[in-house]
Amino acid sequence: MSQTVVRMEGIEKHFAGVHALKQCQFDLRAGEVHALVGENGAGKSTMMKVLTGVYQKDEGRIIYHGNEAHIPDTRTAQKLGISMIHQELNLALDLTVAQNIFIGKEPRKAIRLFLDDKEMNRQTAILLKQMNLDIEPTALVSELTVAKQQMVEIIKAISYDSQVMIMDEPTAALSDTEIDELFKMIDQLRAKGVGIVYISHRMAELKRITDRITVMRDGTYIDTVNTAEVSIDRIIAMMVGREIYQPAKPDRQKSNDQEHVFEVRNLNRGKGVKNVSFTLGKGEILGVAGLVGAGRTETARAIFGADPIDSGEIFVHGRKVQINGPHQAVMHGIGYLSEDRKHYGCLLEMDVKTNVALASLGKFTKFFSWMNDKHMASASKKVVEDLKVKTPGIGQMLKNLSGGNQQKVIIGKWLTRDCDILIFDEPTRGIDIGAKSEIYKLLESLAAEGKSIIMISSELPEILRLSHRIIVMCEGRITGELINDDSATQEQIMTYATDRIS
Amino acid sequence: MKTATTVGIQKKQFAFHAGLQQFLAFGSLILLVIFFSIASSNFFHFSNIVGILLSTAVIGVLALGATFIIVTGGIDLSVGTVMTLSAVMTGVFITMWGLPVWVGVIGGLLTGALCGLISGFVIARLGIPPFIATLAMMMIAKGLALVISGTKPIYFTDNEVFMEIALGSVLGDLIPGFDIPNAVLIFFLAAIIGSIVLARTIIGRYNFAIGSNEEATRLSGVDVRKWKIIIYMIAGLFTGLAGVLMASRLNSAQPALGMGYELEAIAAVVIGGTSLNGGKGSIVGTVIGALIMSVLTNGLRIMSVPQEWQTVVVGLVILLAVYADILRRRKA
């Protein structure tokens, strides 16, 4: 059980002027789940990329099964038995489960001239059965849920006889039941003697699934501890190296007798949104809880006009409005911050200035739609100062900013546009813990200034910490609404969230 | 968290790489000119340089429009035949209907703009991919040009004024001996206007935003469909202008010409460093790209390289230009 599979020592890595890893170390035993934690930019993924041959270390040693290993590329890592399950899955969606698992090593027949599909499906069925998975080898991967796709990816790694499996945020896209299934699978892998490196931002999971935890910060190794012997608070303190903002519960008096700035009545859209009605008060943070697939994002997108609605009415400041596209939602002062910042939020290859001005370019024109760059620059400088965006300047490309700072820029985009109804979809997804509390503070101060906020979140502590009022969705419907006072608990929300309507 | 020094370094690198794109293309152009000047004494002559510029004008104007489209991440395969259709319509207005020259010119421009508008509508409203939509437009424009002209060229016989548009020289009248044809002047003026629109106006900003991330731009409350139609229409206007220049230069509208011009225009845009993925590019780059292509063909011809081989070299240059761009990006 305690035999060391891989040990990394004294790892050094530089990127053009940035010292990414400083004397880092990490070791993994057979049959253990070893968490690697740290804020974004702490060096976790760089460290794992060195192990999987994506990057080459400048200095240091990798000892694999007692011998020093040279890993010049990912293929070598794979041959050694080191696999990585990426956050973005690497599967060919139009191929079957078996074809994906055996890609590049398909069984052949007739002097290797033809593919042996029968044999491939048979072997796949055995692999799937070993892990107690109810998936057809001939099913198309595109027809599987994200959770099942992830399982296929893990099976693929097993088929390479992997002894080291690195999982990068494996639960990010999964619902609670799916997480349970994943953890069962991890237990089985553990029993088989596979060493698992588990990268996650979700602290609660670490307690549940991991044996040891290694903390990294700013490219340095901090410490490795036994999970059973430390508290989550201690881990977080090691990660950030500073105090974390701990707010009181929101000021609940707000949620009484206030004007309704926004109301939705009987909104319907496809299978995702069924008869959704709710109101939003001025200066209120309305938390929207629910499991993945409950229809929360679909509701937000329908309200914002990103997807056409089937039926329903929307009222802004008491007036009924028609929203046939995001450009009309914005005219009514509604801004939407997507859960997927990279694809739907920011222009990564463009600078801070353009991103801040994007929703209100019309405001920054002189004659003949000529751009007033000075005006634009001062507006974005104001955003950078007001929201404390950490950037060397407004000319910096957004892809060079951390997740938290990108999020601030996008908030700034809507504030520049004078939006007073803001829909935040998973506002802290992919944002490290230190920056999370800053985003929380920001949301609270926006509400205090009179902005009305709809906040979708899958993290219940986040919902309970920020919301004045909470609605819970399940299978496209609102199944519960509660005032966030002392009686509101995670258990209560979960009950509503799993409430199946027959 | 990054320290102030590392961020400073990143910023410098960014500025360096952005400048490099323009510098590489311009540097290659200068190197080519120097190379051909040394290789043949006939190259660096006023008349030859004017010839190069004149032969760049039509493709160049076409490429200006194509730049707008390609920066959005789209592609326009119809510019070659829409150019021909515009030329034919100009011929119809002036020669067949006997309308004044200025009406014919505006008619030609509007033909291009209308085709762009239709392509834009099909792409933005009906959701047909640009490649398919403009492929269809390419066929339609080609067919219409043949139908309208009766498959025969339309000549602007004895129409001195119309010929002057491309081949006269306003500059030569002002400065004796400086006989640069109007077509070249129009090309550079169009480039300056295009450059201003792309770099300094709201249209240009949306152009880059759409090319950078269309969905994020839409979700920022930008009416992406409207702007795309406008952008395709602007590109069509440039195509129409190329048609008028072409007709004036040949003193006729040749309905069978035009196919293949779209690929040369795209090549000029790509050599100029505009990314086919959208979001990156410049008019200056396109002008340099178009000049590199003409300098190359002209220089090779002067060195008596057979025409077939000239085409091979241009092909290699396209590969080289794009590969240089990829290398640069990989480092960045």
mmCIF file of C-alpha atoms in Angstrom, chain A residues 324-325 327-328, chain B residues 117-129 133 214 222-230 232:
data_model
loop_
_atom_site.group_PDB
_atom_site.id
_atom_site.type_symbol
_atom_site.label_atom_id
_atom_site.label_comp_id
_atom_site.label_asym_id
_atom_site.label_seq_id
_atom_site.Cartn_x
_atom_site.Cartn_y
_atom_site.Cartn_z
ATOM 1 C CA ASN A 324 -35.647 38.954 -28.639
ATOM 2 C CA GLY A 325 -31.909 38.899 -28.189
ATOM 3 C CA HIS A 327 -28.949 43.348 -27.388
ATOM 4 C CA GLN A 328 -32.519 44.000 -26.262
ATOM 5 C CA LEU B 117 -25.757 42.521 -48.275
ATOM 6 C CA ILE B 118 -27.380 39.346 -49.576
ATOM 7 C CA SER B 119 -24.411 37.183 -48.526
ATOM 8 C CA GLY B 120 -24.424 38.877 -45.129
ATOM 9 C CA PHE B 121 -28.141 38.264 -44.727
ATOM 10 C CA VAL B 122 -27.845 34.607 -45.689
ATOM 11 C CA ILE B 123 -24.951 34.132 -43.268
ATOM 12 C CA ALA B 124 -26.216 36.172 -40.322
ATOM 13 C CA ARG B 125 -29.973 35.615 -40.521
ATOM 14 C CA LEU B 126 -30.298 32.166 -42.063
ATOM 15 C CA GLY B 127 -27.225 30.825 -40.312
ATOM 16 C CA ILE B 128 -25.601 29.330 -43.405
ATOM 17 C CA PRO B 129 -21.815 29.067 -42.973
ATOM 18 C CA ALA B 133 -23.156 31.052 -48.580
ATOM 19 C CA GLU B 214 -18.630 35.889 -31.727
ATOM 20 C CA VAL B 222 -24.095 43.428 -29.434
ATOM 21 C CA ASP B 223 -26.486 42.840 -32.321
ATOM 22 C CA VAL B 224 -23.970 40.605 -34.049
ATOM 23 C CA ARG B 225 -26.298 39.715 -36.930
ATOM 24 C CA LYS B 226 -26.853 43.342 -37.861
ATOM 25 C CA TRP B 227 -23.158 44.152 -37.747
ATOM 26 C CA LYS B 228 -22.205 41.131 -39.794
ATOM 27 C CA ILE B 229 -24.603 42.171 -42.538
ATOM 28 C CA ILE B 230 -23.115 45.674 -42.456
ATOM 29 C CA TYR B 232 -20.384 42.029 -45.606
#
